[in-house]
Tab-separated table of C-alpha atoms and ligand atoms in Angstrom:
chain	number	residue	atom	x	y	z
A	1	UNK	CA	0.419	0.287	-0.130
A	2	UNK	CA	1.158	3.691	-0.444
A	3	UNK	CA	0.454	6.679	1.368
A	4	UNK	CA	1.648	9.267	-1.038
A	5	UNK	CA	0.092	9.669	-4.352
A	6	UNK	CA	2.900	11.549	-6.346
A	7	UNK	CA	1.608	13.864	-9.154
A	8	UNK	CA	2.816	13.705	-12.779
A	9	UNK	CA	1.860	16.613	-14.312
A	10	UNK	CA	1.890	16.508	-18.209
A	11	UNK	CA	2.547	20.028	-19.768
A	12	UNK	CA	2.021	18.532	-23.367
A	13	UNK	CA	-0.932	21.523	-24.042
A	14	UNK	CA	1.172	24.332	-23.233
A	15	UNK	CA	3.232	23.598	-26.296
A	16	UNK	CA	-0.289	22.936	-27.909
A	17	UNK	CA	-0.940	27.032	-27.229
A	18	UNK	CA	2.457	27.814	-27.925
A	19	UNK	CA	2.071	25.734	-31.980
A	20	UNK	CA	-1.097	27.568	-32.326
A	21	UNK	CA	0.285	30.682	-33.139
A	22	UNK	CA	4.262	29.467	-33.681
A	23	UNK	CA	6.718	31.201	-31.603
A	24	UNK	CA	7.989	30.240	-28.621
A	25	UNK	CA	5.363	31.224	-25.720
A	26	UNK	CA	3.792	29.736	-24.374
A	27	UNK	CA	7.229	27.756	-23.001
A	28	UNK	CA	6.248	24.082	-21.349
A	29	UNK	CA	9.626	24.115	-19.948
A	30	UNK	CA	8.535	27.417	-18.327
A	31	UNK	CA	5.214	25.556	-17.291
A	32	UNK	CA	7.081	22.156	-15.828
A	33	UNK	CA	9.525	24.293	-13.598
A	34	UNK	CA	6.522	26.256	-12.229
A	35	UNK	CA	4.769	23.090	-12.124
A	36	UNK	CA	7.824	21.642	-9.984
A	37	UNK	CA	7.896	24.362	-7.803
A	38	UNK	CA	3.781	23.788	-6.980
A	39	UNK	CA	4.618	20.685	-5.798
A	40	UNK	CA	4.457	18.000	-8.932
A	41	UNK	CA	6.724	14.866	-8.319
A	42	UNK	CA	6.876	14.409	-12.289
A	43	UNK	CA	6.558	16.156	-15.190
A	44	UNK	CA	5.173	14.085	-18.617
A	45	UNK	CA	5.712	14.988	-21.806
A	46	UNK	CA	4.397	13.238	-24.870
A	47	UNK	CA	5.992	13.312	-28.342
A	48	UNK	CA	4.217	12.312	-30.950
A	49	UNK	CA	4.754	11.286	-34.591
A	50	UNK	CA	3.342	14.187	-36.168
A	51	UNK	CA	4.740	16.802	-33.168
A	52	UNK	CA	1.353	18.478	-32.651
A	53	UNK	CA	2.455	19.760	-29.658
A	54	UNK	CA	5.904	18.798	-27.811
A	55	UNK	CA	8.779	19.130	-30.325
A	56	UNK	CA	12.220	17.379	-29.676
A	57	UNK	CA	13.934	20.556	-29.103
A	58	UNK	CA	11.581	20.710	-25.999
A	59	UNK	CA	12.201	16.944	-24.649
A	60	UNK	CA	16.297	18.002	-24.376
A	61	UNK	CA	15.129	21.331	-22.611
A	62	UNK	CA	13.136	19.457	-20.231
A	63	UNK	CA	15.970	16.988	-19.606
A	64	UNK	CA	18.135	19.416	-18.637
A	65	UNK	CA	16.008	22.595	-17.040
A	66	UNK	CA	13.834	20.765	-14.671
A	67	UNK	CA	14.781	19.269	-11.166
A	68	UNK	CA	12.325	16.708	-11.279
A	69	UNK	CA	12.096	13.172	-13.012
A	70	UNK	CA	11.098	13.384	-16.625
A	71	UNK	CA	8.270	10.572	-17.654
A	72	UNK	CA	8.169	10.253	-21.423
A	73	UNK	CA	4.816	8.680	-23.413
A	74	UNK	CA	6.069	7.382	-26.545
A	75	UNK	CA	4.651	5.132	-28.970
A	76	UNK	CA	6.164	2.195	-29.842
A	77	UNK	CA	7.805	2.704	-32.883
A	78	UNK	CA	12.230	2.814	-33.853
A	79	UNK	CA	11.961	6.644	-34.161
A	80	UNK	CA	10.580	7.111	-30.590
A	81	UNK	CA	12.920	4.374	-28.867
A	82	UNK	CA	15.742	5.725	-30.676
A	83	UNK	CA	15.025	9.164	-29.072
A	84	UNK	CA	14.350	7.662	-25.784
A	85	UNK	CA	18.058	6.359	-25.371
A	86	UNK	CA	19.683	8.718	-26.820
A	87	UNK	CA	18.145	11.585	-24.055
A	88	UNK	CA	17.400	9.097	-21.404
A	89	UNK	CA	14.742	10.754	-19.460
A	90	UNK	CA	13.946	9.033	-15.943
A	91	UNK	CA	10.704	7.056	-17.280
A	92	UNK	CA	8.959	5.813	-20.672
A	93	UNK	CA	5.164	5.270	-20.637
A	94	UNK	CA	4.150	3.243	-23.666
A	95	UNK	CA	1.186	4.750	-25.334
A	96	UNK	CA	-0.556	3.540	-28.252
A	97	UNK	CA	-0.674	5.918	-31.015
A	98	UNK	CA	-2.890	7.095	-33.837
A	99	UNK	CA	-2.628	9.817	-36.354
A	100	UNK	CA	-6.361	11.111	-36.310
A	101	UNK	CA	-6.819	10.714	-33.322
A	102	UNK	CA	-7.258	14.018	-30.642
A	103	UNK	CA	-5.723	12.054	-27.822
A	104	UNK	CA	-4.598	8.758	-26.446
A	105	UNK	CA	-7.672	6.712	-26.806
A	106	UNK	CA	-7.687	3.456	-25.433
A	107	UNK	CA	-4.830	1.389	-23.941
A	108	UNK	CA	-2.353	-0.729	-25.195
A	109	UNK	CA	-2.791	-3.845	-26.721
A	110	UNK	CA	-0.048	-5.858	-25.342
A	111	UNK	CA	-1.637	-9.477	-25.707
A	112	UNK	CA	-1.750	-8.782	-29.421
A	113	UNK	CA	1.909	-7.252	-30.013
A	114	UNK	CA	3.327	-8.805	-27.571
A	115	UNK	CA	6.424	-9.866	-29.502
A	116	UNK	CA	6.605	-6.318	-31.059
A	117	UNK	CA	6.823	-4.518	-27.574
A	118	UNK	CA	9.246	-6.948	-25.776
A	119	UNK	CA	12.399	-5.417	-27.306
A	120	UNK	CA	11.128	-1.727	-26.203
A	121	UNK	CA	10.862	-2.779	-22.870
A	122	UNK	CA	13.762	-4.649	-23.075
A	123	UNK	CA	16.056	-1.921	-25.117
A	124	UNK	CA	14.473	1.187	-22.495
A	125	UNK	CA	15.094	-1.348	-19.371
A	126	UNK	CA	18.473	-1.797	-19.980
A	127	UNK	CA	19.419	1.697	-20.146
A	128	UNK	CA	17.800	2.201	-16.911
A	129	UNK	CA	14.540	3.915	-18.258
A	130	UNK	CA	11.682	2.647	-15.944
A	131	UNK	CA	9.241	1.422	-18.005
A	132	UNK	CA	5.504	1.511	-17.771
A	133	UNK	CA	2.628	0.212	-19.933
A	134	UNK	CA	-0.730	2.156	-20.841
A	135	UNK	CA	-3.343	0.218	-20.684
A	136	UNK	CA	-6.912	-0.623	-20.372
A	137	UNK	CA	-8.196	-1.963	-16.649
A	138	UNK	CA	-8.075	-5.659	-17.791
A	139	UNK	CA	-6.351	-8.164	-16.084
A	140	UNK	CA	-5.174	-9.996	-19.324
A	141	UNK	CA	-3.220	-7.122	-19.988
A	142	UNK	CA	-1.741	-6.923	-16.859
A	143	UNK	CA	-0.489	-10.404	-17.114
A	144	UNK	CA	1.017	-8.895	-20.533
A	145	UNK	CA	2.286	-6.472	-18.984
A	146	UNK	CA	4.313	-8.701	-16.439
A	147	UNK	CA	5.072	-11.082	-19.119
A	148	UNK	CA	6.528	-8.568	-21.222
A	149	UNK	CA	8.853	-7.372	-17.727
A	150	UNK	CA	7.255	-3.737	-17.901
A	151	UNK	CA	7.898	-2.891	-13.792
A	152	UNK	CA	4.780	-0.694	-13.774
A	153	UNK	CA	1.503	0.008	-15.407
A	154	UNK	CA	-0.343	3.106	-16.282
A	155	UNK	CA	-4.223	2.507	-15.912
A	156	UNK	CA	-6.065	4.365	-18.412
A	157	UNK	CA	-9.024	6.445	-16.855
A	158	UNK	CA	-10.613	7.902	-19.836
A	159	UNK	CA	-13.896	5.764	-19.769
A	160	UNK	CA	-13.994	6.239	-15.950
A	161	UNK	CA	-14.226	9.981	-16.636
A	162	UNK	CA	-15.962	10.349	-19.630
A	163	UNK	CA	-19.040	7.854	-18.137
A	164	UNK	CA	-21.982	9.492	-18.627
A	165	UNK	CA	-24.453	8.167	-15.808
A	166	UNK	CA	-23.519	6.741	-12.067
A	167	UNK	CA	-24.060	2.935	-13.160
A	168	UNK	CA	-21.504	3.208	-15.793
A	169	UNK	CA	-19.107	5.299	-13.549
A	170	UNK	CA	-19.322	2.882	-10.911
A	171	UNK	CA	-18.700	-0.024	-13.288
A	172	UNK	CA	-15.260	1.408	-14.612
A	173	UNK	CA	-14.761	2.419	-11.244
A	174	UNK	CA	-14.426	-0.841	-9.858
A	175	UNK	CA	-12.743	-2.418	-12.917
A	176	UNK	CA	-10.141	0.706	-12.385
A	177	UNK	CA	-9.832	-0.523	-7.840
A	178	UNK	CA	-9.532	-4.415	-9.255
A	179	UNK	CA	-7.206	-3.767	-11.690
A	180	UNK	CA	-4.721	-2.017	-9.544
A	181	UNK	CA	-5.356	-4.997	-6.411
A	182	UNK	CA	-4.575	-6.940	-9.049
A	183	UNK	CA	-1.337	-5.903	-10.210
A	184	UNK	CA	0.437	-5.153	-7.148
A	185	UNK	CA	-0.887	-8.282	-5.857
A	186	UNK	CA	1.644	-9.448	-9.282
A	187	UNK	CA	4.194	-7.056	-8.522
A	188	UNK	CA	3.812	-4.320	-10.423
A	189	UNK	CA	4.234	-0.646	-9.495
A	190	UNK	CA	0.684	1.043	-10.637
A	191	UNK	CA	-0.414	4.407	-11.890
A	192	UNK	CA	-3.722	5.894	-13.962
A	193	UNK	CA	-4.402	8.817	-15.737
A	194	UNK	CA	-6.215	10.122	-18.821
A	195	UNK	CA	-9.223	13.150	-18.349
A	196	UNK	CA	-8.666	12.854	-14.630
A	197	UNK	CA	-9.978	16.891	-13.026
A	198	UNK	CA	-11.269	17.716	-10.038
A	199	UNK	CA	-14.475	16.105	-10.093
A	200	UNK	CA	-12.715	12.710	-10.844
A	201	UNK	CA	-9.625	12.644	-9.062
A	202	UNK	CA	-10.677	11.883	-5.813
A	203	UNK	CA	-12.205	8.297	-6.194
A	204	UNK	CA	-9.072	7.538	-8.222
A	205	UNK	CA	-6.747	8.707	-5.322
A	206	UNK	CA	-8.581	6.680	-2.564
A	207	UNK	CA	-7.168	3.430	-4.742
A	208	UNK	CA	-4.438	2.814	-2.401
A	209	UNK	CA	-2.588	0.524	-4.786
A	210	UNK	CA	-2.217	3.439	-7.255
A	211	UNK	CA	1.046	5.216	-6.383
A	212	UNK	CA	0.921	8.148	-9.006
A	213	UNK	CA	-1.487	9.905	-11.241
A	214	UNK	CA	-0.618	11.643	-14.727
A	215	UNK	CA	-2.922	14.764	-15.154
A	216	UNK	CA	-2.755	17.109	-18.067
A	217	UNK	CA	-5.329	18.545	-20.216
A	218	UNK	CA	-7.456	19.576	-17.036
A	219	UNK	CA	-4.899	21.099	-15.024
A	220	UNK	CA	-3.605	23.301	-18.328
A	221	UNK	CA	-7.392	24.315	-19.089
A	222	UNK	CA	-7.894	25.347	-15.783
A	223	UNK	CA	-4.980	27.547	-15.290
A	224	UNK	CA	-6.219	29.769	-17.885
A	225	UNK	CA	-8.718	30.288	-14.936
A	226	UNK	CA	-6.647	30.345	-11.821
A	227	UNK	CA	-2.893	29.931	-12.669
A	228	UNK	CA	-1.244	26.434	-13.028
A	229	UNK	CA	0.047	27.148	-9.411
A	230	UNK	CA	-3.412	27.250	-7.618
A	231	UNK	CA	-4.562	24.942	-9.994
A	232	UNK	CA	-1.855	21.923	-8.820
A	233	UNK	CA	-2.206	23.168	-5.531
A	234	UNK	CA	-6.215	22.562	-5.824
A	235	UNK	CA	-5.768	18.829	-7.506
A	236	UNK	CA	-3.086	18.405	-4.810
A	237	UNK	CA	-4.946	19.545	-1.954
A	238	UNK	CA	-8.244	16.616	-2.998
A	239	UNK	CA	-5.942	13.827	-3.913
A	240	UNK	CA	-4.457	14.458	-0.513
A	241	UNK	CA	-7.930	14.746	1.326
A	242	UNK	CA	-8.950	11.556	-0.803
A	243	UNK	CA	-6.018	9.498	0.199
A	244	UNK	CA	-6.458	10.100	4.158
A	245	UNK	CA	-9.989	9.756	4.556
A	246	UNK	CA	-10.439	6.609	2.970
B	1	LIG	N1	-1.561	9.269	-18.690
B	1	LIG	C1	-1.052	9.102	-20.667
B	1	LIG	C2	-0.198	7.705	-20.816
B	1	LIG	C3	-1.267	9.618	-21.633
B	1	LIG	O1	-1.326	9.433	-22.217
B	1	LIG	C4	-2.089	11.498	-21.200
B	1	LIG	C5	-2.600	11.769	-22.222
B	1	LIG	O2	-1.287	12.109	-22.964
B	1	LIG	C6	-1.953	11.368	-19.402
B	1	LIG	C7	-2.301	10.495	-18.892
B	1	LIG	C8	-3.002	12.434	-19.404
B	1	LIG	O3	-4.654	12.779	-19.762
B	1	LIG	P1	-4.827	14.249	-19.345
B	1	LIG	O4	-4.478	15.272	-20.542
B	1	LIG	O5	-6.269	14.115	-20.255
B	1	LIG	O6	-5.028	14.707	-18.102
């Protein structure tokens, strides 16, 4: 069980805003530094094949200019593997990636791509990069991640966050609760993320087997109204209260 729940702040969408106009403003690295100062434990950035938000130069600067660990989200491609092995982030989260999607829509299908994914886990782990697999809360995908030798899984919380009725929300939450328990029982570290915000974070934060949440879009959006520091302080306080009042 984990008393402390880490917060990873995903700064991709600071780059989305920057790229809408070109130029350098707003700077995702400055956002990462502010996030660290506000209490983020890690910073996450997704270098997509189409470079729609984070650029290669951002990864280099994040590697050199922030004091907290960098979690690189990456598709399982030769290009991304080369980049990860060049810049050696603290952690790499392997995600599925489709050009036409607006965001990472679902988890990885490890079972269907076991042989292909094996070399990514091996090559990254050999360089001491902590590998996590972004998967749906399903036991067979968790088993496959374990068999692959990945030390960490990140459970996709998108279906839970997007659920409209209470019955569907409860059903999706239950899957996450059972999956987090199962994953830690078989020796995996369990993280969660996608779509989380002030209204959805607490039931996930209450799951003691989960030790890290990765949150991006909501925090960056909210920072338009309250500033990034306030948005992070508020989510942190919700996470802490949920954890302390189980
Ligand atoms: N975790 C993973 C693996 C993701 O791909 C993303 C989205 O980039 C997130 C967490 C954060 O999701 P959101 O931006 O919806 O908070």
